[in-house]
Amino acid sequence: MKTNIRPLTSASFRVLARSRRGGCSYSSCSRQLSSPTCSPRRPVVSSFSSPLVVKHPSTRHLRGWQPQGLANNNASLRYNSTSDGSKSEESNSGTTSTIDADTTTTRASSIAEIDSSNLPVNFPWRHSPTTPTRVLDGDDLSGMPNNFRARLVRKIIASRELNRTFWEVVPVPFYVHEWEGELASNFTTAFSLGLEELLRTVFKVPVKNDYPVISVDTSASIKVGDDDDVVADATDTSNDDNEDTSVETNEYLNVMFDKKLLQQYKHINPQNTQLKLTIRPLEATLCSIFAVPMLYREIVEEKPHLKGGYQRIEKAFKESKSYEKVKELTYELADEIGKDSYKRTVIAEATIRCMEFFQVKDRRSGDVVEGMQDGAEEEEVVHVVRFEVVTDKRRDGELGREVGNWKIIDWDDMLDGNIFH
């Protein structure tokens, strides 16, 4: 039985391709997708070939190791410390602006105080050897049809946003395209570095990074003093930079993570919570990738009523099977966002298979409240990590897209995908 598949990725992009309303046209990508012989005037450069230039606060612990980049050469972003303690933001275009650390950083002490003694002993984390069912079922949470053809269309469109050619996406039996493996590998690097900084910020302790192994044992680095305050090992100064930094004010964390995910780790109490975690990534696989036209997280935060706008168009098409209805809703969404916007969002998800030891204890009683018992061997687990990046029109007039910085928006479905579209 032949199924008539009309996924939103095709319907809405056809509408946009026929539209001449401002920057919402997808005609250039549509032409390149329909004509394999159409290629950019310059060689296609890997979106992840350049070094990661968002400087990690703890690079002194990495023994000179530089991870592969999460952004392409067109969208590199660099943060470096200046002599006066401020942060210098430099793009590859050569322009530099300075951000005064004193005016952009709010001390944790200024945040409303919470009675830490009432906080539960926990660390939000999934420790499981099984891949979530919805990932196994191929559900990418896009809200679009879940079948091979529809997923392939979404993958082709998303790959064009990352400046990949049609032939780099065409499925080949028993073969993984190089860019997919590279992307998954860089996602693993981002996951490891982001987790390292998150642990360091939450628990105010040094985190061991023997790349690719990340490990922390807060019992060895923190003790509770006579006044019930957390006292760090005075002989270790590696965590001085994070002494007065919270997950809300840590600049690096806010570059790497969506703020909604960081909120899950805002109220962990290191006085009561003792964490022992060792994680060694083994293999990463790109599970899904798709593009969202017009919508991006920032505009949805500015205009909350736009949340779910893309999926509403899909739902309307499922119910009416009318391209006129899709056209009408697409134009309305374009008008709301602005005709001068060329931005789109690419959302990707990877499974990362790891060897892991995970344990959470109540520091006061010594009881294990989550995870494994003392003396247990590392177990093989699977983490599902979700990323997104915003692309834009290139400002140099060349073909292709300008790719921003990838950001972790969810892991292990802690936020049910952190969907905004």
GROMACS .gro file of C-alpha atoms in nm:
model
  421
    1MET     CA    1   0.000   0.000   0.000
    2LYS     CA    2   0.148   0.331  -0.103
    3THR     CA    3   0.120   0.602   0.159
    4ASN     CA    4   0.063   0.960   0.051
    5ILE     CA    5   0.306   1.145   0.277
    6ARG     CA    6   0.284   1.520   0.298
    7PRO     CA    7   0.499   1.620   0.595
    8LEU     CA    8   0.504   1.979   0.713
    9THR     CA    9   0.869   2.002   0.616
   10SER     CA   10   0.756   1.979   0.254
   11ALA     CA   11   0.430   2.171   0.279
   12SER     CA   12   0.550   2.472   0.472
   13PHE     CA   13   0.877   2.501   0.282
   14ARG     CA   14   0.691   2.492  -0.050
   15VAL     CA   15   0.473   2.775   0.075
   16LEU     CA   16   0.782   2.969   0.180
   17ALA     CA   17   0.956   2.895  -0.150
   18ARG     CA   18   0.662   3.040  -0.345
   19SER     CA   19   0.639   3.335  -0.109
   20ARG     CA   20   0.827   3.656  -0.174
   21ARG     CA   21   0.749   3.800   0.165
   22GLY     CA   22   1.071   3.928   0.313
   23GLY     CA   23   1.333   3.694   0.450
   24CYS     CA   24   1.111   3.395   0.501
   25SER     CA   25   1.167   3.244   0.158
   26TYR     CA   26   1.327   2.905   0.146
   27SER     CA   27   1.361   2.913  -0.231
   28SER     CA   28   1.740   2.899  -0.244
   29CYS     CA   29   1.753   2.581  -0.036
   30SER     CA   30   1.464   2.432  -0.230
   31ARG     CA   31   1.645   2.483  -0.559
   32GLN     CA   32   1.961   2.323  -0.427
   33LEU     CA   33   1.770   2.028  -0.287
   34SER     CA   34   1.587   1.965  -0.612
   35SER     CA   35   1.899   2.000  -0.826
   36PRO     CA   36   2.192   1.786  -0.708
   37THR     CA   37   2.415   1.950  -0.967
   38CYS     CA   38   2.367   2.287  -0.804
   39SER     CA   39   2.661   2.337  -0.573
   40PRO     CA   40   2.802   2.637  -0.384
   41ARG     CA   41   3.060   2.850  -0.555
   42ARG     CA   42   3.311   2.761  -0.289
   43PRO     CA   43   3.406   2.421  -0.148
   44VAL     CA   44   3.176   2.298   0.127
   45VAL     CA   45   3.355   2.325   0.460
   46SER     CA   46   3.265   2.100   0.749
   47SER     CA   47   3.046   2.276   1.001
   48PHE     CA   48   3.255   2.124   1.275
   49SER     CA   49   3.608   2.136   1.138
   50SER     CA   50   3.730   2.436   1.333
   51PRO     CA   51   3.848   2.420   1.697
   52LEU     CA   52   3.598   2.488   1.972
   53VAL     CA   53   3.663   2.852   2.047
   54VAL     CA   54   3.433   2.905   2.343
   55LYS     CA   55   3.710   2.891   2.599
   56HIS     CA   56   3.640   2.652   2.884
   57PRO     CA   57   3.699   2.810   3.228
   58SER     CA   58   3.909   2.513   3.335
   59THR     CA   59   4.134   2.474   3.032
   60ARG     CA   60   4.431   2.461   3.266
   61HIS     CA   61   4.309   2.111   3.360
   62LEU     CA   62   4.291   1.990   2.999
   63ARG     CA   63   4.668   1.967   2.947
   64GLY     CA   64   4.654   2.171   2.629
   65TRP     CA   65   4.385   1.957   2.468
   66GLN     CA   66   4.155   2.146   2.232
   67PRO     CA   67   3.821   1.982   2.145
   68GLN     CA   68   3.675   1.998   1.799
   69GLY     CA   69   3.445   2.293   1.734
   70LEU     CA   70   3.071   2.314   1.771
   71ALA     CA   71   3.042   2.595   1.519
   72ASN     CA   72   3.170   2.645   1.169
   73ASN     CA   73   3.421   2.898   1.048
   74ASN     CA   74   3.143   3.143   0.967
   75ALA     CA   75   3.016   3.164   1.323
   76SER     CA   76   3.300   3.122   1.565
   77LEU     CA   77   3.273   3.294   1.900
   78ARG     CA   78   3.553   3.340   2.145
   79TYR     CA   79   3.546   3.445   2.510
   80ASN     CA   80   3.878   3.544   2.666
   81SER     CA   81   3.961   3.701   2.998
   82THR     CA   82   4.107   4.050   2.981
   83SER     CA   83   4.350   4.202   3.224
   84ASP     CA   84   4.079   4.395   3.408
   85GLY     CA   85   3.870   4.085   3.475
   86SER     CA   86   3.611   4.158   3.210
   87LYS     CA   87   3.523   3.926   2.925
   88SER     CA   88   3.618   4.001   2.567
   89GLU     CA   89   3.383   3.872   2.301
   90GLU     CA   90   3.546   3.828   1.962
   91SER     CA   91   3.391   3.700   1.643
   92ASN     CA   92   3.576   3.574   1.342
   93SER     CA   93   3.484   3.890   1.159
   94GLY     CA   94   3.747   4.065   1.364
   95THR     CA   95   3.515   4.281   1.571
   96THR     CA   96   3.564   4.278   1.944
   97SER     CA   97   3.340   4.403   2.221
   98THR     CA   98   3.406   4.403   2.592
   99ILE     CA   99   3.155   4.291   2.851
  100ASP     CA  100   3.212   4.422   3.199
  101ALA     CA  101   3.198   4.125   3.432
  102ASP     CA  102   3.084   4.341   3.724
  103THR     CA  103   2.776   4.464   3.537
  104THR     CA  104   2.676   4.133   3.381
  105THR     CA  105   2.736   3.898   3.673
  106THR     CA  106   2.499   3.881   3.966
  107ARG     CA  107   2.650   3.728   4.277
  108ALA     CA  108   2.477   3.422   4.410
  109SER     CA  109   2.435   3.608   4.738
  110SER     CA  110   2.200   3.855   4.569
  111ILE     CA  111   1.963   3.579   4.467
  112ALA     CA  112   1.670   3.516   4.699
  113GLU     CA  113   1.788   3.291   4.976
  114ILE     CA  114   1.638   2.946   5.013
  115ASP     CA  115   1.636   2.736   5.326
  116SER     CA  116   1.889   2.476   5.206
  117SER     CA  117   1.818   2.243   5.496
  118ASN     CA  118   1.474   2.169   5.346
  119LEU     CA  119   1.606   2.080   5.002
  120PRO     CA  120   1.581   1.710   4.911
  121VAL     CA  121   1.896   1.507   4.861
  122ASN     CA  122   1.906   1.440   4.489
  123PHE     CA  123   2.090   1.504   4.166
  124PRO     CA  124   1.872   1.504   3.851
  125TRP     CA  125   2.025   1.228   3.642
  126ARG     CA  126   1.920   0.923   3.439
  127HIS     CA  127   2.132   0.612   3.495
  128SER     CA  128   1.989   0.341   3.272
  129PRO     CA  129   2.125   0.088   3.022
  130THR     CA  130   1.820   0.119   2.796
  131THR     CA  131   1.749   0.374   2.526
  132PRO     CA  132   1.416   0.555   2.581
  133THR     CA  133   1.128   0.397   2.389
  134ARG     CA  134   1.039   0.710   2.196
  135VAL     CA  135   1.397   0.729   2.060
  136LEU     CA  136   1.384   0.364   1.956
  137ASP     CA  137   1.053   0.440   1.784
  138GLY     CA  138   1.216   0.722   1.585
  139ASP     CA  139   1.012   0.999   1.747
  140ASP     CA  140   1.220   1.317   1.722
  141LEU     CA  141   0.954   1.530   1.897
  142SER     CA  142   0.927   1.747   1.586
  143GLY     CA  143   0.551   1.700   1.571
  144MET     CA  144   0.583   1.583   1.211
  145PRO     CA  145   0.513   1.242   1.054
  146ASN     CA  146   0.726   0.963   1.194
  147ASN     CA  147   0.820   0.744   0.899
  148PHE     CA  148   1.136   0.686   0.698
  149ARG     CA  149   1.052   0.919   0.411
  150ALA     CA  150   0.941   1.207   0.632
  151ARG     CA  151   1.248   1.172   0.856
  152LEU     CA  152   1.475   1.169   0.549
  153VAL     CA  153   1.317   1.488   0.413
  154ARG     CA  154   1.371   1.655   0.751
  155LYS     CA  155   1.732   1.536   0.758
  156ILE     CA  156   1.803   1.668   0.408
  157ILE     CA  157   1.661   2.011   0.488
  158ALA     CA  158   1.848   2.030   0.820
  159SER     CA  159   2.174   1.925   0.655
  160ARG     CA  160   2.142   2.209   0.406
  161GLU     CA  161   2.120   2.447   0.700
  162LEU     CA  162   2.460   2.308   0.806
  163ASN     CA  163   2.598   2.362   0.454
  164ARG     CA  164   2.596   1.995   0.360
  165THR     CA  165   2.533   1.870   0.008
  166PHE     CA  166   2.245   1.647  -0.092
  167TRP     CA  167   2.480   1.357  -0.160
  168GLU     CA  168   2.625   1.375   0.189
  169VAL     CA  169   2.284   1.290   0.330
  170VAL     CA  170   2.155   1.021   0.094
  171PRO     CA  171   2.137   0.696   0.295
  172VAL     CA  172   2.390   0.428   0.208
  173PRO     CA  173   2.340   0.078   0.355
  174PHE     CA  174   2.581  -0.006   0.636
  175TYR     CA  175   2.754   0.331   0.603
  176VAL     CA  176   2.757   0.637   0.830
  177HIS     CA  177   2.840   0.962   0.653
  178GLU     CA  178   3.151   1.130   0.789
  179TRP     CA  179   2.970   1.448   0.888
  180GLU     CA  180   2.723   1.251   1.100
  181GLY     CA  181   3.000   1.078   1.292
  182GLU     CA  182   3.182   1.408   1.332
  183LEU     CA  183   2.868   1.577   1.459
  184ALA     CA  184   2.798   1.300   1.710
  185SER     CA  185   3.160   1.308   1.827
  186ASN     CA  186   3.144   1.682   1.887
  187PHE     CA  187   2.817   1.640   2.072
  188THR     CA  188   2.999   1.398   2.303
  189THR     CA  189   3.272   1.655   2.363
  190ALA     CA  190   3.014   1.922   2.442
  191PHE     CA  191   2.830   1.686   2.674
  192SER     CA  192   3.149   1.605   2.867
  193LEU     CA  193   3.273   1.963   2.899
  194GLY     CA  194   2.929   2.093   2.988
  195LEU     CA  195   2.882   1.827   3.255
  196GLU     CA  196   3.227   1.899   3.399
  197GLU     CA  197   3.153   2.269   3.441
  198LEU     CA  198   2.803   2.199   3.577
  199LEU     CA  199   2.940   1.969   3.848
  200ARG     CA  200   3.213   2.215   3.938
  201THR     CA  201   2.964   2.501   3.967
  202VAL     CA  202   2.699   2.314   4.163
  203PHE     CA  203   2.926   2.143   4.416
  204LYS     CA  204   3.214   2.397   4.426
  205VAL     CA  205   3.468   2.118   4.398
  206PRO     CA  206   3.740   2.025   4.149
  207VAL     CA  207   3.626   1.784   3.879
  208LYS     CA  208   3.880   1.543   3.732
  209ASN     CA  209   3.899   1.554   3.355
  210ASP     CA  210   4.113   1.277   3.205
  211TYR     CA  211   3.959   1.318   2.864
  212PRO     CA  212   3.727   1.161   2.781
  213VAL     CA  213   3.664   1.046   3.142
  214ILE     CA  214   3.490   1.291   3.376
  215SER     CA  215   3.481   1.205   3.746
  216VAL     CA  216   3.389   1.373   4.072
  217ASP     CA  217   3.363   1.253   4.431
  218THR     CA  218   3.240   1.529   4.658
  219SER     CA  219   3.313   1.324   4.971
  220ALA     CA  220   3.686   1.356   4.903
  221SER     CA  221   3.681   1.730   4.846
  222ILE     CA  222   3.415   1.867   5.078
  223LYS     CA  223   3.344   1.824   5.444
  224VAL     CA  224   3.087   1.982   5.670
  225GLY     CA  225   3.240   2.213   5.928
  226ASP     CA  226   3.131   2.266   6.288
  227ASP     CA  227   2.902   2.548   6.177
  228ASP     CA  228   2.739   2.323   5.913
  229ASP     CA  229   2.901   2.522   5.632
  230VAL     CA  230   3.058   2.342   5.340
  231VAL     CA  231   3.435   2.363   5.359
  232ALA     CA  232   3.643   2.288   5.050
  233ASP     CA  233   3.987   2.137   5.058
  234ALA     CA  234   4.210   2.435   5.130
  235THR     CA  235   4.502   2.282   4.941
  236ASP     CA  236   4.311   2.280   4.611
  237THR     CA  237   4.274   2.613   4.433
  238SER     CA  238   4.147   2.479   4.101
  239ASN     CA  239   3.790   2.582   4.177
  240ASP     CA  240   3.853   2.939   4.290
  241ASP     CA  241   3.694   3.078   3.973
  242ASN     CA  242   3.361   2.914   4.063
  243GLU     CA  243   3.357   3.012   4.428
  244ASP     CA  244   3.088   3.279   4.391
  245THR     CA  245   2.931   3.153   4.069
  246SER     CA  246   2.593   2.985   4.041
  247VAL     CA  247   2.440   2.797   3.751
  248GLU     CA  248   2.249   3.116   3.670
  249THR     CA  249   2.553   3.342   3.656
  250ASN     CA  250   2.815   3.110   3.511
  251GLU     CA  251   2.881   3.252   3.166
  252TYR     CA  252   3.018   2.932   3.018
  253LEU     CA  253   2.722   2.724   3.135
  254ASN     CA  254   2.479   2.972   2.983
  255VAL     CA  255   2.663   2.949   2.652
  256MET     CA  256   2.653   2.569   2.656
  257PHE     CA  257   2.308   2.502   2.808
  258ASP     CA  258   1.957   2.632   2.774
  259LYS     CA  259   1.853   2.810   3.091
  260LYS     CA  260   1.554   2.580   3.145
  261LEU     CA  261   1.785   2.282   3.175
  262LEU     CA  262   2.016   2.471   3.411
  263GLN     CA  263   1.715   2.547   3.632
  264GLN     CA  264   1.693   2.176   3.716
  265TYR     CA  265   2.026   2.208   3.901
  266LYS     CA  266   1.963   2.543   4.068
  267HIS     CA  267   1.862   2.424   4.415
  268ILE     CA  268   2.090   2.129   4.481
  269ASN     CA  269   2.226   2.150   4.833
  270PRO     CA  270   2.590   2.032   4.853
  271GLN     CA  271   2.572   2.039   5.233
  272ASN     CA  272   2.333   1.743   5.228
  273THR     CA  273   2.406   1.589   4.888
  274GLN     CA  274   2.714   1.378   4.827
  275LEU     CA  275   2.775   1.280   4.465
  276LYS     CA  276   3.011   1.025   4.316
  277LEU     CA  277   3.001   1.015   3.939
  278THR     CA  278   3.242   0.874   3.683
  279ILE     CA  279   3.144   0.879   3.318
  280ARG     CA  280   3.345   0.746   3.024
  281PRO     CA  281   3.182   0.794   2.681
  282LEU     CA  282   3.224   0.499   2.447
  283GLU     CA  283   3.022   0.570   2.136
  284ALA     CA  284   2.784   0.835   2.006
  285THR     CA  285   2.518   0.808   1.737
  286LEU     CA  286   2.320   1.082   1.568
  287CYS     CA  287   1.956   0.978   1.610
  288SER     CA  288   1.762   1.260   1.450
  289ILE     CA  289   1.798   1.607   1.306
  290PHE     CA  290   1.543   1.850   1.166
  291ALA     CA  291   1.503   2.220   1.090
  292VAL     CA  292   1.238   2.462   1.212
  293PRO     CA  293   1.176   2.747   0.965
  294MET     CA  294   1.135   3.101   1.098
  295LEU     CA  295   1.099   3.013   1.466
  296TYR     CA  296   1.386   3.025   1.714
  297ARG     CA  297   1.393   3.013   2.093
  298GLU     CA  298   1.477   3.379   2.148
  299ILE     CA  299   1.178   3.510   1.953
  300VAL     CA  300   0.947   3.267   2.137
  301GLU     CA  301   1.078   3.397   2.471
  302GLU     CA  302   1.006   3.751   2.353
  303LYS     CA  303   0.662   3.654   2.221
  304PRO     CA  304   0.537   3.356   2.428
  305HIS     CA  305   0.220   3.321   2.219
  306LEU     CA  306   0.439   3.196   1.933
  307LYS     CA  307   0.531   2.882   2.128
  308GLY     CA  308   0.409   2.577   1.939
  309GLY     CA  309   0.338   2.783   1.627
  310TYR     CA  310   0.514   2.541   1.394
  311GLN     CA  311   0.336   2.237   1.535
  312ARG     CA  312   0.002   2.417   1.513
  313ILE     CA  313   0.057   2.450   1.138
  314GLU     CA  314   0.131   2.078   1.118
  315LYS     CA  315  -0.181   1.995   1.318
  316ALA     CA  316  -0.395   2.217   1.095
  317PHE     CA  317  -0.261   2.041   0.786
  318LYS     CA  318  -0.332   1.697   0.932
  319GLU     CA  319  -0.690   1.798   1.001
  320SER     CA  320  -0.769   1.994   0.684
  321LYS     CA  321  -0.523   1.853   0.425
  322SER     CA  322  -0.537   2.206   0.285
  323TYR     CA  323  -0.228   2.381   0.153
  324GLU     CA  324  -0.426   2.705   0.153
  325LYS     CA  325  -0.466   2.671   0.529
  326VAL     CA  326  -0.094   2.601   0.566
  327LYS     CA  327  -0.019   2.906   0.351
  328GLU     CA  328  -0.245   3.128   0.560
  329LEU     CA  329  -0.096   3.014   0.892
  330THR     CA  330   0.260   3.036   0.757
  331TYR     CA  331   0.207   3.396   0.646
  332GLU     CA  332   0.059   3.483   0.985
  333LEU     CA  333   0.359   3.333   1.162
  334ALA     CA  334   0.598   3.516   0.928
  335ASP     CA  335   0.425   3.847   0.998
  336GLU     CA  336   0.451   3.788   1.373
  337ILE     CA  337   0.822   3.708   1.356
  338GLY     CA  338   0.912   3.983   1.112
  339LYS     CA  339   0.974   3.988   0.740
  340ASP     CA  340   1.342   4.073   0.782
  341SER     CA  341   1.423   3.756   0.976
  342TYR     CA  342   1.629   3.490   0.802
  343LYS     CA  343   1.681   3.278   1.112
  344ARG     CA  344   1.598   2.910   1.141
  345THR     CA  345   1.663   2.649   1.409
  346VAL     CA  346   1.824   2.310   1.366
  347ILE     CA  347   1.750   2.056   1.640
  348ALA     CA  348   1.952   1.736   1.669
  349GLU     CA  349   1.960   1.447   1.910
  350ALA     CA  350   2.233   1.193   1.984
  351THR     CA  351   2.260   0.885   2.200
  352ILE     CA  352   2.585   0.859   2.394
  353ARG     CA  353   2.678   0.515   2.525
  354CYS     CA  354   2.896   0.534   2.837
  355MET     CA  355   3.051   0.335   3.117
  356GLU     CA  356   2.932   0.501   3.435
  357PHE     CA  357   2.932   0.490   3.813
  358PHE     CA  358   2.658   0.704   3.968
  359GLN     CA  359   2.579   0.740   4.336
  360VAL     CA  360   2.404   1.001   4.549
  361LYS     CA  361   2.427   0.982   4.927
  362ASP     CA  362   2.269   1.176   5.208
  363ARG     CA  363   2.578   1.337   5.355
  364ARG     CA  364   2.424   1.347   5.703
  365SER     CA  365   2.322   0.982   5.728
  366GLY     CA  366   2.555   0.824   5.475
  367ASP     CA  367   2.262   0.644   5.312
  368VAL     CA  368   2.256   0.587   4.937
  369VAL     CA  369   1.945   0.762   4.803
  370GLU     CA  370   2.010   0.726   4.429
  371GLY     CA  371   2.221   0.507   4.207
  372MET     CA  372   2.470   0.233   4.285
  373GLN     CA  373   2.607   0.088   4.606
  374ASP     CA  374   2.964   0.125   4.727
  375GLY     CA  375   3.207  -0.114   4.559
  376ALA     CA  376   2.987  -0.171   4.254
  377GLU     CA  377   3.149  -0.186   3.911
  378GLU     CA  378   3.081   0.071   3.641
  379GLU     CA  379   2.776  -0.003   3.431
  380GLU     CA  380   2.705   0.060   3.065
  381VAL     CA  381   2.437   0.325   3.025
  382VAL     CA  382   2.281   0.534   2.749
  383HIS     CA  383   2.228   0.910   2.760
  384VAL     CA  384   2.012   1.095   2.509
  385VAL     CA  385   2.134   1.453   2.458
  386ARG     CA  386   1.938   1.711   2.260
  387PHE     CA  387   2.101   2.011   2.092
  388GLU     CA  388   1.991   2.309   1.889
  389VAL     CA  389   2.161   2.578   1.683
  390VAL     CA  390   2.030   2.889   1.507
  391THR     CA  391   2.129   2.951   1.147
  392ASP     CA  392   2.105   3.278   0.958
  393LYS     CA  393   2.164   3.429   0.616
  394ARG     CA  394   2.532   3.476   0.535
  395ARG     CA  395   2.631   3.839   0.550
  396ASP     CA  396   2.911   3.809   0.294
  397GLY     CA  397   2.671   3.740   0.009
  398GLU     CA  398   2.799   3.385  -0.049
  399LEU     CA  399   2.577   3.080  -0.075
  400GLY     CA  400   2.514   2.870   0.231
  401ARG     CA  401   2.412   2.951   0.585
  402GLU     CA  402   2.583   3.106   0.884
  403VAL     CA  403   2.578   2.851   1.167
  404GLY     CA  404   2.576   2.969   1.528
  405ASN     CA  405   2.682   2.784   1.844
  406TRP     CA  406   2.524   2.453   1.937
  407LYS     CA  407   2.357   2.448   2.278
  408ILE     CA  408   2.239   2.158   2.496
  409ILE     CA  409   1.865   2.206   2.549
  410ASP     CA  410   1.778   1.876   2.718
  411TRP     CA  411   1.919   1.541   2.818
  412ASP     CA  412   1.746   1.215   2.892
  413ASP     CA  413   1.409   1.385   2.831
  414MET     CA  414   1.436   1.569   3.161
  415LEU     CA  415   1.234   1.851   3.000
  416ASP     CA  416   1.044   1.627   2.755
  417GLY     CA  417   1.260   1.767   2.475
  418ASN     CA  418   1.233   2.133   2.584
  419ILE     CA  419   1.012   2.200   2.283
  420PHE     CA  420   0.941   2.559   2.179
  421HIS     CA  421   0.829   2.517   1.817
   0.00000   0.00000   0.00000
